[in-house]
Amino acid sequence: MAEVGPLWHERHQAVLLDRPRQWVVGAGAKHELVFADRVFATLVHLRHGVAHDLLACWSGVDRSTVGPAASAVAST
């Protein structure tokens, strides 16, 4: 995690900077799950097919937070 986390963050920031900005810097929703929690949710969902509802309950966040977090990690 210590090696992959910063690399993923740099790639994610590069993708964000490649498209035109629609809002001011710092606007919008903040990530409620840290990188390690995102990876855990993604791996459990992909490996065991656990529903986002259950992953959200385990993580203590809303279901709408888990879906995009898992999709972002799985797509990179």
mmCIF file of N, CA and C in Angstrom:
data_model
loop_
_atom_site.group_PDB
_atom_site.id
_atom_site.type_symbol
_atom_site.label_atom_id
_atom_site.label_comp_id
_atom_site.label_asym_id
_atom_site.label_seq_id
_atom_site.Cartn_x
_atom_site.Cartn_y
_atom_site.Cartn_z
ATOM 1 N N MET A 1 0.814 -1.184 0.000
ATOM 2 C CA MET A 1 0.000 0.000 0.000
ATOM 3 C C MET A 1 0.866 1.259 0.000
ATOM 4 N N ALA A 2 1.955 1.210 0.749
ATOM 5 C CA ALA A 2 2.809 2.394 0.855
ATOM 6 C C ALA A 2 3.445 2.746 -0.484
ATOM 7 N N GLU A 3 3.686 1.746 -1.320
ATOM 8 C CA GLU A 3 4.296 2.000 -2.631
ATOM 9 C C GLU A 3 3.255 2.361 -3.684
ATOM 10 N N VAL A 4 2.130 1.700 -3.661
ATOM 11 C CA VAL A 4 1.121 1.878 -4.697
ATOM 12 C C VAL A 4 0.287 3.139 -4.473
ATOM 13 N N GLY A 5 0.008 3.474 -3.225
ATOM 14 C CA GLY A 5 -0.849 4.614 -2.914
ATOM 15 C C GLY A 5 -0.404 5.915 -3.550
ATOM 16 N N PRO A 6 0.841 6.341 -3.363
ATOM 17 C CA PRO A 6 1.284 7.595 -3.984
ATOM 18 C C PRO A 6 1.259 7.551 -5.514
ATOM 19 N N LEU A 7 1.585 6.402 -6.097
ATOM 20 C CA LEU A 7 1.538 6.283 -7.554
ATOM 21 C C LEU A 7 0.114 6.425 -8.076
ATOM 22 N N TRP A 8 -0.826 5.797 -7.390
ATOM 23 C CA TRP A 8 -2.225 5.905 -7.795
ATOM 24 C C TRP A 8 -2.704 7.348 -7.672
ATOM 25 N N HIS A 9 -2.317 8.003 -6.589
ATOM 26 C CA HIS A 9 -2.738 9.392 -6.367
ATOM 27 C C HIS A 9 -2.184 10.311 -7.463
ATOM 28 N N GLU A 10 -0.922 10.130 -7.844
ATOM 29 C CA GLU A 10 -0.330 10.931 -8.911
ATOM 30 C C GLU A 10 -1.057 10.718 -10.228
ATOM 31 N N ARG A 11 -1.375 9.471 -10.539
ATOM 32 C CA ARG A 11 -2.085 9.175 -11.786
ATOM 33 C C ARG A 11 -3.488 9.776 -11.760
ATOM 34 N N HIS A 12 -4.149 9.682 -10.627
ATOM 35 C CA HIS A 12 -5.489 10.238 -10.470
ATOM 36 C C HIS A 12 -5.457 11.759 -10.654
ATOM 37 N N GLN A 13 -4.467 12.433 -10.073
ATOM 38 C CA GLN A 13 -4.334 13.877 -10.217
ATOM 39 C C GLN A 13 -4.045 14.254 -11.671
ATOM 40 N N ALA A 14 -3.233 13.454 -12.366
ATOM 41 C CA ALA A 14 -2.920 13.732 -13.765
ATOM 42 C C ALA A 14 -4.171 13.649 -14.621
ATOM 43 N N VAL A 15 -5.023 12.663 -14.351
ATOM 44 C CA VAL A 15 -6.275 12.530 -15.097
ATOM 45 C C VAL A 15 -7.168 13.746 -14.842
ATOM 46 N N LEU A 16 -7.212 14.186 -13.594
ATOM 47 C CA LEU A 16 -8.035 15.347 -13.257
ATOM 48 C C LEU A 16 -7.527 16.614 -13.939
ATOM 49 N N LEU A 17 -6.222 16.758 -14.072
ATOM 50 C CA LEU A 17 -5.648 17.956 -14.677
ATOM 51 C C LEU A 17 -5.753 17.956 -16.192
ATOM 52 N N ASP A 18 -5.968 16.791 -16.806
ATOM 53 C CA ASP A 18 -6.064 16.707 -18.265
ATOM 54 C C ASP A 18 -7.364 17.265 -18.816
ATOM 55 N N ARG A 19 -8.388 17.336 -18.013
ATOM 56 C CA ARG A 19 -9.669 17.832 -18.513
ATOM 57 C C ARG A 19 -9.895 19.269 -18.040
ATOM 58 N N PRO A 20 -10.713 20.009 -18.776
ATOM 59 C CA PRO A 20 -10.944 21.404 -18.375
ATOM 60 C C PRO A 20 -11.674 21.500 -17.039
ATOM 61 N N ARG A 21 -11.267 22.461 -16.226
ATOM 62 C CA ARG A 21 -11.842 22.651 -14.900
ATOM 63 C C ARG A 21 -13.234 23.270 -15.015
ATOM 64 N N GLN A 22 -14.192 22.684 -14.276
ATOM 65 C CA GLN A 22 -15.553 23.198 -14.262
ATOM 66 C C GLN A 22 -15.866 23.936 -12.964
ATOM 67 N N TRP A 23 -15.131 23.642 -11.918
ATOM 68 C CA TRP A 23 -15.347 24.272 -10.620
ATOM 69 C C TRP A 23 -14.029 24.833 -10.106
ATOM 70 N N VAL A 24 -14.118 25.612 -9.064
ATOM 71 C CA VAL A 24 -12.898 26.157 -8.469
ATOM 72 C C VAL A 24 -12.155 25.047 -7.716
ATOM 73 N N VAL A 25 -10.895 25.256 -7.490
ATOM 74 C CA VAL A 25 -10.076 24.276 -6.776
ATOM 75 C C VAL A 25 -10.631 24.077 -5.371
ATOM 76 N N GLY A 26 -10.791 22.826 -4.973
ATOM 77 C CA GLY A 26 -11.287 22.502 -3.639
ATOM 78 C C GLY A 26 -12.790 22.339 -3.551
ATOM 79 N N ALA A 27 -13.501 22.671 -4.615
ATOM 80 C CA ALA A 27 -14.952 22.516 -4.607
ATOM 81 C C ALA A 27 -15.307 21.058 -4.879
ATOM 82 N N GLY A 28 -16.504 20.680 -4.535
ATOM 83 C CA GLY A 28 -16.974 19.329 -4.793
ATOM 84 C C GLY A 28 -16.838 18.418 -3.591
ATOM 85 N N ALA A 29 -17.295 17.213 -3.775
ATOM 86 C CA ALA A 29 -17.292 16.231 -2.686
ATOM 87 C C ALA A 29 -15.874 15.804 -2.351
ATOM 88 N N LYS A 30 -15.637 15.545 -1.093
ATOM 89 C CA LYS A 30 -14.341 15.060 -0.628
ATOM 90 C C LYS A 30 -14.398 13.541 -0.491
ATOM 91 N N HIS A 31 -13.252 12.899 -0.693
ATOM 92 C CA HIS A 31 -13.195 11.449 -0.551
ATOM 93 C C HIS A 31 -13.360 11.084 0.921
ATOM 94 N N GLU A 32 -14.303 10.200 1.199
ATOM 95 C CA GLU A 32 -14.517 9.762 2.570
ATOM 96 C C GLU A 32 -13.722 8.508 2.903
ATOM 97 N N LEU A 33 -13.247 7.824 1.888
ATOM 98 C CA LEU A 33 -12.460 6.606 2.093
ATOM 99 C C LEU A 33 -11.013 6.868 1.711
ATOM 100 N N VAL A 34 -10.096 6.479 2.568
ATOM 101 C CA VAL A 34 -8.680 6.603 2.232
ATOM 102 C C VAL A 34 -8.336 5.534 1.197
ATOM 103 N N PHE A 35 -7.157 5.654 0.597
ATOM 104 C CA PHE A 35 -6.774 4.757 -0.489
ATOM 105 C C PHE A 35 -6.836 3.291 -0.081
ATOM 106 N N ALA A 36 -6.342 2.966 1.103
ATOM 107 C CA ALA A 36 -6.341 1.568 1.551
ATOM 108 C C ALA A 36 -7.764 1.019 1.655
ATOM 109 N N ASP A 37 -8.702 1.830 2.142
ATOM 110 C CA ASP A 37 -10.101 1.396 2.224
ATOM 111 C C ASP A 37 -10.709 1.222 0.845
ATOM 112 N N ARG A 38 -10.319 2.075 -0.091
ATOM 113 C CA ARG A 38 -10.812 1.945 -1.469
ATOM 114 C C ARG A 38 -10.340 0.644 -2.096
ATOM 115 N N VAL A 39 -9.047 0.340 -1.905
ATOM 116 C CA VAL A 39 -8.492 -0.901 -2.453
ATOM 117 C C VAL A 39 -9.168 -2.106 -1.803
ATOM 118 N N PHE A 40 -9.336 -2.078 -0.490
ATOM 119 C CA PHE A 40 -9.999 -3.179 0.217
ATOM 120 C C PHE A 40 -11.415 -3.390 -0.320
ATOM 121 N N ALA A 41 -12.182 -2.315 -0.444
ATOM 122 C CA ALA A 41 -13.560 -2.426 -0.936
ATOM 123 C C ALA A 41 -13.587 -2.986 -2.354
ATOM 124 N N THR A 42 -12.666 -2.530 -3.186
ATOM 125 C CA THR A 42 -12.613 -3.004 -4.569
ATOM 126 C C THR A 42 -12.274 -4.481 -4.627
ATOM 127 N N LEU A 43 -11.250 -4.900 -3.889
ATOM 128 C CA LEU A 43 -10.835 -6.301 -3.923
ATOM 129 C C LEU A 43 -11.909 -7.233 -3.371
ATOM 130 N N VAL A 44 -12.535 -6.852 -2.275
ATOM 131 C CA VAL A 44 -13.595 -7.689 -1.700
ATOM 132 C C VAL A 44 -14.778 -7.774 -2.660
ATOM 133 N N HIS A 45 -15.126 -6.652 -3.266
ATOM 134 C CA HIS A 45 -16.255 -6.654 -4.203
ATOM 135 C C HIS A 45 -15.956 -7.520 -5.425
ATOM 136 N N LEU A 46 -14.761 -7.361 -5.998
ATOM 137 C CA LEU A 46 -14.418 -8.125 -7.201
ATOM 138 C C LEU A 46 -14.202 -9.605 -6.905
ATOM 139 N N ARG A 47 -13.589 -9.918 -5.784
ATOM 140 C CA ARG A 47 -13.264 -11.319 -5.473
ATOM 141 C C ARG A 47 -14.467 -12.098 -4.977
ATOM 142 N N HIS A 48 -15.245 -11.487 -4.093
ATOM 143 C CA HIS A 48 -16.328 -12.218 -3.450
ATOM 144 C C HIS A 48 -17.721 -11.766 -3.878
ATOM 145 N N GLY A 49 -17.792 -10.720 -4.673
ATOM 146 C CA GLY A 49 -19.084 -10.239 -5.138
ATOM 147 C C GLY A 49 -19.945 -9.641 -4.034
ATOM 148 N N VAL A 50 -19.284 -9.126 -3.008
ATOM 149 C CA VAL A 50 -20.014 -8.521 -1.893
ATOM 150 C C VAL A 50 -20.700 -7.252 -2.386
ATOM 151 N N ALA A 51 -21.941 -7.079 -2.009
ATOM 152 C CA ALA A 51 -22.717 -5.917 -2.443
ATOM 153 C C ALA A 51 -22.164 -4.633 -1.841
ATOM 154 N N HIS A 52 -22.377 -3.542 -2.553
ATOM 155 C CA HIS A 52 -21.912 -2.240 -2.076
ATOM 156 C C HIS A 52 -22.580 -1.857 -0.757
ATOM 157 N N ASP A 53 -23.794 -2.318 -0.537
ATOM 158 C CA ASP A 53 -24.484 -2.022 0.723
ATOM 159 C C ASP A 53 -23.703 -2.573 1.912
ATOM 160 N N LEU A 54 -23.232 -3.802 1.791
ATOM 161 C CA LEU A 54 -22.484 -4.425 2.871
ATOM 162 C C LEU A 54 -21.112 -3.771 3.050
ATOM 163 N N LEU A 55 -20.443 -3.460 1.949
ATOM 164 C CA LEU A 55 -19.153 -2.777 2.038
ATOM 165 C C LEU A 55 -19.300 -1.409 2.692
ATOM 166 N N ALA A 56 -20.383 -0.715 2.381
ATOM 167 C CA ALA A 56 -20.643 0.591 2.991
ATOM 168 C C ALA A 56 -20.862 0.442 4.491
ATOM 169 N N CYS A 57 -21.569 -0.583 4.882
ATOM 170 C CA CYS A 57 -21.816 -0.833 6.302
ATOM 171 C C CYS A 57 -20.504 -1.122 7.026
ATOM 172 N N TRP A 58 -19.649 -1.934 6.419
ATOM 173 C CA TRP A 58 -18.353 -2.261 7.016
ATOM 174 C C TRP A 58 -17.479 -1.015 7.152
ATOM 175 N N SER A 59 -17.531 -0.145 6.147
ATOM 176 C CA SER A 59 -16.667 1.040 6.130
ATOM 177 C C SER A 59 -17.250 2.209 6.903
ATOM 178 N N GLY A 60 -18.531 2.149 7.212
ATOM 179 C CA GLY A 60 -19.166 3.240 7.937
ATOM 180 C C GLY A 60 -19.474 4.440 7.077
ATOM 181 N N VAL A 61 -19.689 4.213 5.780
ATOM 182 C CA VAL A 61 -20.041 5.296 4.866
ATOM 183 C C VAL A 61 -21.329 4.926 4.144
ATOM 184 N N ASP A 62 -21.845 5.855 3.344
ATOM 185 C CA ASP A 62 -23.050 5.598 2.569
ATOM 186 C C ASP A 62 -22.735 4.720 1.361
ATOM 187 N N ARG A 63 -23.730 4.014 0.880
ATOM 188 C CA ARG A 63 -23.567 3.137 -0.280
ATOM 189 C C ARG A 63 -23.091 3.924 -1.499
ATOM 190 N N SER A 64 -23.544 5.153 -1.630
ATOM 191 C CA SER A 64 -23.169 5.966 -2.782
ATOM 192 C C SER A 64 -21.690 6.348 -2.766
ATOM 193 N N THR A 65 -21.019 6.150 -1.657
ATOM 194 C CA THR A 65 -19.582 6.431 -1.558
ATOM 195 C C THR A 65 -18.760 5.245 -2.036
ATOM 196 N N VAL A 66 -19.230 4.040 -1.779
ATOM 197 C CA VAL A 66 -18.467 2.839 -2.092
ATOM 198 C C VAL A 66 -18.399 2.582 -3.587
ATOM 199 N N GLY A 67 -19.502 2.752 -4.294
ATOM 200 C CA GLY A 67 -19.535 2.471 -5.737
ATOM 201 C C GLY A 67 -18.501 3.227 -6.522
ATOM 202 N N PRO A 68 -18.501 4.560 -6.452
ATOM 203 C CA PRO A 68 -17.491 5.313 -7.204
ATOM 204 C C PRO A 68 -16.065 5.039 -6.724
ATOM 205 N N ALA A 69 -15.883 4.803 -5.436
ATOM 206 C CA ALA A 69 -14.545 4.527 -4.918
ATOM 207 C C ALA A 69 -14.012 3.222 -5.504
ATOM 208 N N ALA A 70 -14.847 2.199 -5.543
ATOM 209 C CA ALA A 70 -14.438 0.907 -6.095
ATOM 210 C C ALA A 70 -14.218 1.015 -7.601
ATOM 211 N N SER A 71 -15.047 1.754 -8.291
ATOM 212 C CA SER A 71 -14.909 1.925 -9.731
ATOM 213 C C SER A 71 -13.622 2.654 -10.084
ATOM 214 N N ALA A 72 -13.263 3.667 -9.289
ATOM 215 C CA ALA A 72 -12.060 4.451 -9.563
ATOM 216 C C ALA A 72 -10.811 3.594 -9.426
ATOM 217 N N VAL A 73 -10.768 2.740 -8.425
ATOM 218 C CA VAL A 73 -9.588 1.892 -8.225
ATOM 219 C C VAL A 73 -9.554 0.782 -9.265
ATOM 220 N N ALA A 74 -10.706 0.202 -9.582
ATOM 221 C CA ALA A 74 -10.747 -0.909 -10.527
ATOM 222 C C ALA A 74 -10.406 -0.459 -11.940
ATOM 223 N N SER A 75 -10.685 0.793 -12.278
ATOM 224 C CA SER A 75 -10.449 1.256 -13.647
ATOM 225 C C SER A 75 -9.008 1.659 -13.904
ATOM 226 N N THR A 76 -8.199 1.791 -12.850
ATOM 227 C CA THR A 76 -6.809 2.203 -13.069
ATOM 228 C C THR A 76 -5.880 1.030 -13.101
#
